[in-house]
Coordinates of N, CA and C in Angstrom, one line a residue:
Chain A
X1 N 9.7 0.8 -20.0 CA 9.0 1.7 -19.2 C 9.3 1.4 -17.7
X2 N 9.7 2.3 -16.8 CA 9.8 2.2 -15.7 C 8.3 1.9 -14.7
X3 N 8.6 0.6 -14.1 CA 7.5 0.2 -13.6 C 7.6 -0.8 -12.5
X4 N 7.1 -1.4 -12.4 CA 7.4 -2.7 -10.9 C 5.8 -4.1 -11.5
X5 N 7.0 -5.3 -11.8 CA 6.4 -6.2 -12.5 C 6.2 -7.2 -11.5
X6 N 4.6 -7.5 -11.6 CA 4.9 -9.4 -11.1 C 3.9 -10.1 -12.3
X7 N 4.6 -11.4 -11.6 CA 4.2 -12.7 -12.2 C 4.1 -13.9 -11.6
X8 N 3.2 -14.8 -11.5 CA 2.2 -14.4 -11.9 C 1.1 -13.7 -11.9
X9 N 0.1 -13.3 -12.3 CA -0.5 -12.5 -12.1 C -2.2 -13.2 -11.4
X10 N -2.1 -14.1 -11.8 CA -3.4 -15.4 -11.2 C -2.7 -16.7 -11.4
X11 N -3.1 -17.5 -10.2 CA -2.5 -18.8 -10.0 C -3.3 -19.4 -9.2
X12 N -3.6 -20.8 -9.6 CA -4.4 -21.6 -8.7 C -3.5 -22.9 -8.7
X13 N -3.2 -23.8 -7.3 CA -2.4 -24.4 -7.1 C -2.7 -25.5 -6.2
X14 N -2.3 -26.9 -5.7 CA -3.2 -27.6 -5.0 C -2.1 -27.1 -3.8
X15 N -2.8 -27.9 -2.7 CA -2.3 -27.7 -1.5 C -0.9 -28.5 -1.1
X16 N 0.3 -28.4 -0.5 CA 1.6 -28.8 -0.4 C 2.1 -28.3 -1.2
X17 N 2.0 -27.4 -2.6 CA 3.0 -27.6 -3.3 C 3.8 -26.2 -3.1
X18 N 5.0 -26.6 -3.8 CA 5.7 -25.0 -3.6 C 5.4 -24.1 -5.1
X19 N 5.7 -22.5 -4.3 CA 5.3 -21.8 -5.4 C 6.6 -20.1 -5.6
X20 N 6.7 -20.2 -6.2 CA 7.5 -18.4 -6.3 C 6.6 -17.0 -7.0
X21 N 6.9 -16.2 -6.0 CA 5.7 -15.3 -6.8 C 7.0 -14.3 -7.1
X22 N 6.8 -13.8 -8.6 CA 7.8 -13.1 -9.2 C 7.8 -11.6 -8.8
X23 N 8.7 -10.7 -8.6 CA 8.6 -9.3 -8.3 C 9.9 -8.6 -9.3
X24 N 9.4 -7.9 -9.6 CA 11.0 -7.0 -10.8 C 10.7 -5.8 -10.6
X25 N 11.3 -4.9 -10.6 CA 11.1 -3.4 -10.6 C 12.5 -2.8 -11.6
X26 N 12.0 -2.0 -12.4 CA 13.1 -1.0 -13.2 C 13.4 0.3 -13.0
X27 N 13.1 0.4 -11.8 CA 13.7 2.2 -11.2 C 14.2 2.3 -10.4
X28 N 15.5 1.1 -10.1 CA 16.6 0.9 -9.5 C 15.9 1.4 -8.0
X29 N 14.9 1.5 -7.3 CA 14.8 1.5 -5.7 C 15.4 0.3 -5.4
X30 N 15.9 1.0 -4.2 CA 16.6 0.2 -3.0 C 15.2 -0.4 -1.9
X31 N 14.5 -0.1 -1.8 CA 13.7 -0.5 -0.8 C 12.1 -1.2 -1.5
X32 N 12.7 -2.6 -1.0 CA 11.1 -3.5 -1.5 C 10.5 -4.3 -0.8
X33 N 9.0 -4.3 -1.0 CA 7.8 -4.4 -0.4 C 7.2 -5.9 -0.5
X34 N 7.0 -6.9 0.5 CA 5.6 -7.6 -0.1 C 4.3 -7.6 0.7
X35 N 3.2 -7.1 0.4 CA 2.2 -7.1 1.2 C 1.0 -8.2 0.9
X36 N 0.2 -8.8 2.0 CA -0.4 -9.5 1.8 C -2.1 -8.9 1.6
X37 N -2.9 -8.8 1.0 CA -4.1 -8.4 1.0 C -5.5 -9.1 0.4
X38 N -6.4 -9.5 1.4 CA -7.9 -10.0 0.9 C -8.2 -8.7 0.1
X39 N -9.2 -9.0 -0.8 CA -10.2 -7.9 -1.3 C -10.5 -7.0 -0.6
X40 N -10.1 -5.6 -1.0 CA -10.6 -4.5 -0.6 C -9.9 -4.7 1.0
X41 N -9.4 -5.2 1.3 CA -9.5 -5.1 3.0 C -7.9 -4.4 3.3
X42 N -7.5 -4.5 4.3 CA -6.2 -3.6 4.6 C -5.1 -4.2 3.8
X43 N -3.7 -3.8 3.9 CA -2.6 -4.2 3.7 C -1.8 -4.8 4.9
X44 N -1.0 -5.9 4.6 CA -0.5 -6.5 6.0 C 1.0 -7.1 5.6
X45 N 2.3 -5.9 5.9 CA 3.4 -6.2 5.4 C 3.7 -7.4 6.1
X46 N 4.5 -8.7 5.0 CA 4.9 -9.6 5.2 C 6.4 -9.9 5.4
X47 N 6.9 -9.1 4.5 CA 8.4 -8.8 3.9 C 9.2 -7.7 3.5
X48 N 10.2 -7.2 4.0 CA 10.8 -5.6 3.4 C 12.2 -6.2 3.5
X49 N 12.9 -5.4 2.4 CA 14.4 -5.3 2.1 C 14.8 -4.0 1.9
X50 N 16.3 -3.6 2.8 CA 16.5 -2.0 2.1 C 17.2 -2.5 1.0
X51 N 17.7 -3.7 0.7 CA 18.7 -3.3 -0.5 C 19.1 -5.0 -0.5
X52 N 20.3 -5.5 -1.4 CA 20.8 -6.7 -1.9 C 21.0 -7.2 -0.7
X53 N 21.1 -8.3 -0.2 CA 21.4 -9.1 0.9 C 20.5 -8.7 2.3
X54 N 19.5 -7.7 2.1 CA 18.9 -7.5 3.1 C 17.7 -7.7 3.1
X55 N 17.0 -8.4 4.2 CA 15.5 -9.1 4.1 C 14.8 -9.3 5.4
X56 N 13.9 -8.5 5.9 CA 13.3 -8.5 6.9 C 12.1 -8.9 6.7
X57 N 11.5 -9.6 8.2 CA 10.4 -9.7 8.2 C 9.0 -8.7 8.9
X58 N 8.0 -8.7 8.2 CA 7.0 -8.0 8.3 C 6.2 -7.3 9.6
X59 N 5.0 -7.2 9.7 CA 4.5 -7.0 11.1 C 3.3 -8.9 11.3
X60 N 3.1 -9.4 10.1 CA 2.2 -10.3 9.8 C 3.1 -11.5 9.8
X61 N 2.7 -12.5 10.6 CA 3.8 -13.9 10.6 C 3.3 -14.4 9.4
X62 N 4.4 -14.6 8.2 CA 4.0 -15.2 7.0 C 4.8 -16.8 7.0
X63 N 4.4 -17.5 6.8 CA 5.1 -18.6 6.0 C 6.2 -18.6 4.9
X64 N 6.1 -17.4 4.5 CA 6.8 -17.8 3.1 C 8.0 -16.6 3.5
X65 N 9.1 -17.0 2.6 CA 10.6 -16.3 2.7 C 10.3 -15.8 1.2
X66 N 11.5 -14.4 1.3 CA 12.1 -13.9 0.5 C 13.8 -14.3 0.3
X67 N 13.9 -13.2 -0.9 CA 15.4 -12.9 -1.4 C 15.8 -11.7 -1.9
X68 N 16.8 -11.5 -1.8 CA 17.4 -10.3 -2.6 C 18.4 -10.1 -2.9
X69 N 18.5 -11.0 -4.2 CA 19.8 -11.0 -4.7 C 20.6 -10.4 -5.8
X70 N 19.7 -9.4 -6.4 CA 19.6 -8.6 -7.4 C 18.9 -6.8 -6.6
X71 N 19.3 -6.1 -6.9 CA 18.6 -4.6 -6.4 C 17.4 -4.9 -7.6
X72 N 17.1 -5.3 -8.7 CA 15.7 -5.5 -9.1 C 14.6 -6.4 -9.0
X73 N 15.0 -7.3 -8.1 CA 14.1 -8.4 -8.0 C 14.0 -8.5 -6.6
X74 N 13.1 -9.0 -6.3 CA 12.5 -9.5 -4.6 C 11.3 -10.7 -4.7
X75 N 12.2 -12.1 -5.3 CA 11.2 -13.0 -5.5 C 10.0 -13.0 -4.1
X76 N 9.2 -14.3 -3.9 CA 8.6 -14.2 -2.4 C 8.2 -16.1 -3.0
X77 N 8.9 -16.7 -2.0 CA 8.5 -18.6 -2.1 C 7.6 -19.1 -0.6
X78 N 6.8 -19.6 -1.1 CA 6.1 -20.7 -0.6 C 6.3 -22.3 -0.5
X79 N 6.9 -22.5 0.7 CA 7.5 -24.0 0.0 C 6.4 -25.0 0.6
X80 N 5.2 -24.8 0.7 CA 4.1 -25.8 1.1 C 3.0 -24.8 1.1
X81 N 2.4 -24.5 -0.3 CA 1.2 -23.7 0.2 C 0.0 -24.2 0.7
X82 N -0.6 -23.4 1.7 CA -2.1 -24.0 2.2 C -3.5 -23.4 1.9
X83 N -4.6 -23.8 1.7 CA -5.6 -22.7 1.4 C -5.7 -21.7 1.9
X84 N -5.0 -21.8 3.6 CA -5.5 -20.4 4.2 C -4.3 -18.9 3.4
X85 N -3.3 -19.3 2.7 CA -2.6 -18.6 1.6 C -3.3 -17.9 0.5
X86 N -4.6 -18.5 0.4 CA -5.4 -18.0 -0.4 C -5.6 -16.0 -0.8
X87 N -4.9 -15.7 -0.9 CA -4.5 -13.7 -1.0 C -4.7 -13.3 -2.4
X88 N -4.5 -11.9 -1.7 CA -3.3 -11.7 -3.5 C -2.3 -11.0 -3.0
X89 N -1.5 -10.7 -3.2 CA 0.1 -10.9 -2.8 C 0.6 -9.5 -3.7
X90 N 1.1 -8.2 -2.9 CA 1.0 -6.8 -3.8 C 2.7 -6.7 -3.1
X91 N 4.1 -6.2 -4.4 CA 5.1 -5.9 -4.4 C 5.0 -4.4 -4.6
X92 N 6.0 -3.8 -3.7 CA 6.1 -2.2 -3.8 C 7.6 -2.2 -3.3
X93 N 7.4 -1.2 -4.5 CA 9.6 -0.5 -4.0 C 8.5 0.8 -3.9
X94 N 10.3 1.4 -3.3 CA 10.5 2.7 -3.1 C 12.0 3.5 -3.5
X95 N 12.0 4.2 -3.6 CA 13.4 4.5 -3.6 C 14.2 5.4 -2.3
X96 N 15.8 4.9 -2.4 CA 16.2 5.7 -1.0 C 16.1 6.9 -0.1
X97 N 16.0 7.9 -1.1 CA 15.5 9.0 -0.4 C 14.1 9.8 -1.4
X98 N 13.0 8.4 -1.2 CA 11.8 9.1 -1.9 C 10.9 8.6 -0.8
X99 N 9.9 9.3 -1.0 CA 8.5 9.3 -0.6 C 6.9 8.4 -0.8
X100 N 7.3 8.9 -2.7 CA 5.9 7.7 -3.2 C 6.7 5.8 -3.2
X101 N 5.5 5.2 -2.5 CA 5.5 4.0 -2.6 C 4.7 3.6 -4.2
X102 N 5.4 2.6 -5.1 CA 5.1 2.2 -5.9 C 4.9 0.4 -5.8
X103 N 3.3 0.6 -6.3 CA 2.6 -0.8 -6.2 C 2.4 -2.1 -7.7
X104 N 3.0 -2.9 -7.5 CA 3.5 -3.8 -8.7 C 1.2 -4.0 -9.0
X105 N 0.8 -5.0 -9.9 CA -0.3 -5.1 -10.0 C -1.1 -6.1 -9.2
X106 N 0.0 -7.1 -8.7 CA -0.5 -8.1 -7.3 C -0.5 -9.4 -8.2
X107 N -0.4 -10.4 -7.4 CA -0.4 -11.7 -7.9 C -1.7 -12.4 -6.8
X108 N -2.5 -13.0 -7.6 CA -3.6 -13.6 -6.9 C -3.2 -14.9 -7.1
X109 N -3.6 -15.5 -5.8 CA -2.8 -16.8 -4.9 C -4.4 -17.6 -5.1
X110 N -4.6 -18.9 -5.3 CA -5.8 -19.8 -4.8 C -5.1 -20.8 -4.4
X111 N -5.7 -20.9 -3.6 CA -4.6 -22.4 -3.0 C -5.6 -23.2 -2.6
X112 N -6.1 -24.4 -3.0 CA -6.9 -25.3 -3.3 C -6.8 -27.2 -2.7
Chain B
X1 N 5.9 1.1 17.4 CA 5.7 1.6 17.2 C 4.7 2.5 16.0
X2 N 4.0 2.6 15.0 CA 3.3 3.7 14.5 C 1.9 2.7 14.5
X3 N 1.0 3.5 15.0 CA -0.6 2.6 14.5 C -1.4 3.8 14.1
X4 N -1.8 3.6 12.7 CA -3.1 4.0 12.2 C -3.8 3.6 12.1
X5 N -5.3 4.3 12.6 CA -6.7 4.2 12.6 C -7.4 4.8 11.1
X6 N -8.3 4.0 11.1 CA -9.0 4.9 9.8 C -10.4 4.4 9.8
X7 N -10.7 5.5 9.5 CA -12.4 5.6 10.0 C -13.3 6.6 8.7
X8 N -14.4 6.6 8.1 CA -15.1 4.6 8.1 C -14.8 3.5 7.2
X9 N -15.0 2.7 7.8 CA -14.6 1.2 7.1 C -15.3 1.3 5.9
X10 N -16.8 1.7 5.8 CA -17.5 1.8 4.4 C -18.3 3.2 4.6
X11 N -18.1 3.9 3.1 CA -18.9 5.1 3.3 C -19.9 5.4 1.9
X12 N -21.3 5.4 1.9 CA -21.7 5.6 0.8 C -22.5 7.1 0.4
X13 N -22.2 7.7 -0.5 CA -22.6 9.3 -0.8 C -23.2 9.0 -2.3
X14 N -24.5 10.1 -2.1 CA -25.0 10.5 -4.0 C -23.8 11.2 -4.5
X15 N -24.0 10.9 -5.4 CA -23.1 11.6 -6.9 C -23.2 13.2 -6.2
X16 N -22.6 14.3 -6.4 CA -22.6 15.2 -6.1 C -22.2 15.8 -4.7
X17 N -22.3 14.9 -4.1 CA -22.2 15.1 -2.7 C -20.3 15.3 -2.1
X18 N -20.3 15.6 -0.5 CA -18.8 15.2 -0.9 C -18.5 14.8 0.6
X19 N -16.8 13.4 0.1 CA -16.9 12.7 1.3 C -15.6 12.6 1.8
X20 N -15.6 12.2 3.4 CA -14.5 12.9 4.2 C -14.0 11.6 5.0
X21 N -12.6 11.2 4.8 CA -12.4 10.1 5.2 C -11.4 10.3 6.2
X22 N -11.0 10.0 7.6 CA -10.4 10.3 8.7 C -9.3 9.6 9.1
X23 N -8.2 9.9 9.5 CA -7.2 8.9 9.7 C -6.4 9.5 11.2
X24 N -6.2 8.9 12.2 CA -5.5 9.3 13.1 C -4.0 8.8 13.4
X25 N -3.3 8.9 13.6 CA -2.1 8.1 14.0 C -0.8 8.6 15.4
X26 N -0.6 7.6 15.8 CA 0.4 7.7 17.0 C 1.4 8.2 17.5
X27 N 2.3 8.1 16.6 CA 4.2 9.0 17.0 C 4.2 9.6 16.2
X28 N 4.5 10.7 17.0 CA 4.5 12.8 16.8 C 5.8 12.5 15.5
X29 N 6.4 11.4 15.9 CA 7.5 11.3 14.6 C 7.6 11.2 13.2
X30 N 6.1 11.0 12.7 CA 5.5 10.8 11.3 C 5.5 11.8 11.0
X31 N 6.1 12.1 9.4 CA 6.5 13.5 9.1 C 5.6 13.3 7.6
X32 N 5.2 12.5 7.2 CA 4.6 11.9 5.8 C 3.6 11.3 5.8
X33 N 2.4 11.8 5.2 CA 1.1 11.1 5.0 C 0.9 11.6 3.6
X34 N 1.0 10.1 2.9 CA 0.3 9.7 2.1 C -1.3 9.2 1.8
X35 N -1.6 9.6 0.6 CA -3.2 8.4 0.4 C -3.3 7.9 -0.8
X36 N -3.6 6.8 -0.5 CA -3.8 6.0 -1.9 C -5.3 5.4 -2.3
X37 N -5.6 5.1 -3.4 CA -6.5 5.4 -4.1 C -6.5 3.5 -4.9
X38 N -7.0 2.7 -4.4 CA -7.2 1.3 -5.0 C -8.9 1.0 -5.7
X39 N -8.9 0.9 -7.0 CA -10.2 0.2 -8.0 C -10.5 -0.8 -7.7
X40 N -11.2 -1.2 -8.1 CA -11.7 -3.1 -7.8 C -10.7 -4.0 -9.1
X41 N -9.8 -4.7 -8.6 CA -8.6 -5.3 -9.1 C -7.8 -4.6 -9.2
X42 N -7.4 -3.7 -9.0 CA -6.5 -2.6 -9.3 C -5.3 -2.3 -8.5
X43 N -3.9 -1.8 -8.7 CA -2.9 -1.7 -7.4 C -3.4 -0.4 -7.1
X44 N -3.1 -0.3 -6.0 CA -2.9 1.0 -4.9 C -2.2 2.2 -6.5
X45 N -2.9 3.2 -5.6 CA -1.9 4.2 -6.5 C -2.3 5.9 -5.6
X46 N -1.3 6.1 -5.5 CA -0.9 7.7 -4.5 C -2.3 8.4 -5.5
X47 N -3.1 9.2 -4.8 CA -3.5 10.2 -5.1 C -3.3 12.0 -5.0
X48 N -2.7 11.8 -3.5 CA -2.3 13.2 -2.9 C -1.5 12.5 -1.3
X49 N -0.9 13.7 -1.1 CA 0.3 13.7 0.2 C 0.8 14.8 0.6
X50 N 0.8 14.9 2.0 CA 0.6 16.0 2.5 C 2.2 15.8 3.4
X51 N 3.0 16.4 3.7 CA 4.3 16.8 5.0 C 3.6 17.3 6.2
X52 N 4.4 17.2 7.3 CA 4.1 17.6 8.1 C 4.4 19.1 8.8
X53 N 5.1 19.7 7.2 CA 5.1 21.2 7.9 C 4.2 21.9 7.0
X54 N 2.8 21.0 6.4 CA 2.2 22.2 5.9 C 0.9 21.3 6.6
X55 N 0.0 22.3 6.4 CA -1.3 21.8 7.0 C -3.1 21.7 6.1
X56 N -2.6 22.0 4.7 CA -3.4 21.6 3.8 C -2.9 21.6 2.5
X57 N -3.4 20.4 1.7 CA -2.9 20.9 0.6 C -4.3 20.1 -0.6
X58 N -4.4 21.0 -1.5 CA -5.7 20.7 -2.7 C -5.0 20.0 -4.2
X59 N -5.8 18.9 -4.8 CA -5.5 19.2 -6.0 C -6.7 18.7 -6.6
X60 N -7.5 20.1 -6.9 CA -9.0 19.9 -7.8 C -9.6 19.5 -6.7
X61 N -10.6 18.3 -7.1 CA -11.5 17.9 -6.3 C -10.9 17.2 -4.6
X62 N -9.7 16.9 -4.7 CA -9.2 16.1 -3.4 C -8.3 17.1 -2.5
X63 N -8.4 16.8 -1.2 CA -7.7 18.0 -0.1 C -7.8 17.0 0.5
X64 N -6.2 17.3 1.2 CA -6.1 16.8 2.4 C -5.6 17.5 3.7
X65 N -6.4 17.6 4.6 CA -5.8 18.1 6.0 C -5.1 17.5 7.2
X66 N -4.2 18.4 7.8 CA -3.4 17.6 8.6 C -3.4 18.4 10.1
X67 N -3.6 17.6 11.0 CA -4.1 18.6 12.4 C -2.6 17.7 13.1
X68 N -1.5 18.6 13.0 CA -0.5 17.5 13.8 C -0.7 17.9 15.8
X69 N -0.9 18.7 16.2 CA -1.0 18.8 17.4 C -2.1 17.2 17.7
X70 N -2.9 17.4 17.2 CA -4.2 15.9 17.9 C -3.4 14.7 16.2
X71 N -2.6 14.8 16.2 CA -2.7 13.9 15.3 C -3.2 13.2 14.2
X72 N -4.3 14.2 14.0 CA -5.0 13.4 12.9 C -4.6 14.3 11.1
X73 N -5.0 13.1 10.1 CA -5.3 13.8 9.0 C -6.9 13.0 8.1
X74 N -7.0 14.5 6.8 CA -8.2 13.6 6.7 C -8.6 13.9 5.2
X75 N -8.8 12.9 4.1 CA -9.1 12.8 2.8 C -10.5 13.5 2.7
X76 N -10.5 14.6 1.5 CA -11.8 15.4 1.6 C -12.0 15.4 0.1
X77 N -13.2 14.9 -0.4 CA -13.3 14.6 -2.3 C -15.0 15.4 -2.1
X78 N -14.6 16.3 -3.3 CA -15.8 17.3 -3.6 C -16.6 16.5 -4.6
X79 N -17.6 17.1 -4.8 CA -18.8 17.0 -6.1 C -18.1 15.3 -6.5
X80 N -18.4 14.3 -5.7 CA -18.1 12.9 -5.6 C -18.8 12.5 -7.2
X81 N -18.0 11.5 -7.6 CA -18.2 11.0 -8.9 C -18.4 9.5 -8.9
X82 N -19.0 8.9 -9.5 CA -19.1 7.6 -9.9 C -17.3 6.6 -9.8
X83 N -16.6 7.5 -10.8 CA -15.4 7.2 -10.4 C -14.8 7.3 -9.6
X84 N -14.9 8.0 -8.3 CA -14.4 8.2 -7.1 C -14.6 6.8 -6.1
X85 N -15.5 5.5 -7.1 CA -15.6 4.4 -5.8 C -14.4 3.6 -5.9
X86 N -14.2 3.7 -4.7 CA -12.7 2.9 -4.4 C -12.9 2.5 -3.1
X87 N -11.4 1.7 -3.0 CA -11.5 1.7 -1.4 C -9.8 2.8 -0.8
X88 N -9.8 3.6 0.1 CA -9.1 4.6 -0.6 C -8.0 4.1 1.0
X89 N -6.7 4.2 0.9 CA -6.3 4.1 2.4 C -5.6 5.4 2.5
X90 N -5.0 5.4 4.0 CA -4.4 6.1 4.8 C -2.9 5.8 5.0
X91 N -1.8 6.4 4.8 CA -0.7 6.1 5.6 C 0.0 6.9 6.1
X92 N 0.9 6.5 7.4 CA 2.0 7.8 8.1 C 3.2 6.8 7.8
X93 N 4.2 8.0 7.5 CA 5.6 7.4 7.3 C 6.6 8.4 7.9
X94 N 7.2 7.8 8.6 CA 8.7 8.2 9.5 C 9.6 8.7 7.8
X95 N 10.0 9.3 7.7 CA 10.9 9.7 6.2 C 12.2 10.5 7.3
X96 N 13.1 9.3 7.8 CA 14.6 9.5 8.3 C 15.5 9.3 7.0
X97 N 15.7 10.1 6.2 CA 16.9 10.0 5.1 C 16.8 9.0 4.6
X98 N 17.9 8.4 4.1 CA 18.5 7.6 3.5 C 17.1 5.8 3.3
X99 N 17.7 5.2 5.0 CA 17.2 4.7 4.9 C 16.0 4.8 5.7
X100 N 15.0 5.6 5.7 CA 13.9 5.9 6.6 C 12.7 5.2 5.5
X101 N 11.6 5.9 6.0 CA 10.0 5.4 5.0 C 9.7 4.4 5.4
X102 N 9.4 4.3 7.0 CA 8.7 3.0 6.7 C 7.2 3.2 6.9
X103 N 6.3 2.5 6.1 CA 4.8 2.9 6.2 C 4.0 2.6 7.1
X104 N 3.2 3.0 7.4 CA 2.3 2.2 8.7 C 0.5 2.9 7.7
X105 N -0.1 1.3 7.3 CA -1.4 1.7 6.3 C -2.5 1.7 7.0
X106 N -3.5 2.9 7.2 CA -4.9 2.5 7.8 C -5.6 1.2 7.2
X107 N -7.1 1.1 7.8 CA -7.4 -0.1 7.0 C -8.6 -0.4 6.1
X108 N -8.4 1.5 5.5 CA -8.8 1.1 4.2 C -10.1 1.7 4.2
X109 N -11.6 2.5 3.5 CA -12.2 3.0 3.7 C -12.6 2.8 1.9
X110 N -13.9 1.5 2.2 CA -14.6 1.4 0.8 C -15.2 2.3 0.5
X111 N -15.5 3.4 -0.4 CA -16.1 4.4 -1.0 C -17.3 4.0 -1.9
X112 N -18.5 4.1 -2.2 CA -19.2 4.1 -2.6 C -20.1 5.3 -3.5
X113 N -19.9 6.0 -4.2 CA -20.8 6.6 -4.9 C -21.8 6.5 -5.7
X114 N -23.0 6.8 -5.4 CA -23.9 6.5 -5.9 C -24.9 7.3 -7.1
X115 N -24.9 7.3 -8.0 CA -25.5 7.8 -9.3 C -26.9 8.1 -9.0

């Protein structure tokens, strides 16, 4: 089924360590998303790619890098997480000449 | 460039009632407004979206209007439901071809309906 996956989906982790939050999508869009969000509160782009080898950063100064080495994947690494990381962490494609943004289910970050 | 406003931050209505959520935004160049519709745990998910060459559009209980001269648009949910509590957002998007769409999201407007 065409959809947009992460993993993991809850993680709790101590403080320094590194982490990868997984992102996959299967409707071949070219353009992907990582947004950072508290409960209920806004969205705050961290990360966008239009496509393979392309990787920009957000309007929110994040710590953590991406990749894009695959048109399905857009991992997102943390190489020292800190409590204030503490999110949940929402992947969205789009495709090139579309309009709906598609939202993966979010990965919840505790960083401890 | 693009900032959206969204206004209220929290809104609560009886069951039956119906509620009207407001979003304004900046560059006359935003040709796409979208709204999304987020549950408690839940991803974001499009409910309705409106272009900027029409100036209303309904489906069932949800309408949305779009005043492009003052810039604003605005989420309108009838005979409000229990299930209508969310926290619901706003967004404008530049839609230049190919590689255009980039989003700019209000910040979000917790719904409450009350039984």
């Amino acid at each position: 089924e065409a959809d947009i996956y992460q993993t993991p989906r809850y993680l709790v982790i101590g403080t320094g360590k590194k982490i990868t939050l997984e992102c996959s999508q299967t409707m071949g869009h070219d353009k992907m998303y990582w947004y950072q969000q508290d409960p209920g509160m806004e969205l705050h782009l961290i990360h966008y790619s239009y496509g393979v080898n392309s990787t920009e950063k957000g309007d929110l100064s994040s710590e953590s890098t991406v990749s894009r080495i695959r048109t399905e994947h857009f991992p997102l690494t943390l190489e020292s997480a800190r409590p204030s990381h503490t999110s949940q962490y929402l992947c969205a494609s789009i495709s090139g000449w579309g309009n709906t943004i598609y939202f993966g289910e979010g990965s919840w970050l505790t960083v401890v | 460039g693009e900032n959206v406003e969204q206004h209220p931050s929290t809104l609560s209505v009886q069951e039956g009632d119906s509620a009207v959520i407001k979003c304004t935004y900046s560059d006359s160049a935003s040709n796409y407004f979208p709204w999304y519709k987020q549950e408690l745990g839940k991803r974001p998910q499009l409910i309705i979206d409106i272009r900027s060459n029409v100036g209303e559009k309904k489906d069932q209980r949800i309408a949305v209007t779009l005043n492009k001269t003052a810039k604003h648009f605005s989420l309108h949910i009838t005979e409000t439901q229990p299930e209508d509590s969310a926290v619901y957002f706003c967004a404008a998007s530049i839609s230049a071809g190919y590689t255009g769409n980039q989003f700019y999201f209000g910040t979000g407007t917790s719904l409450t309906v009350i039984p």
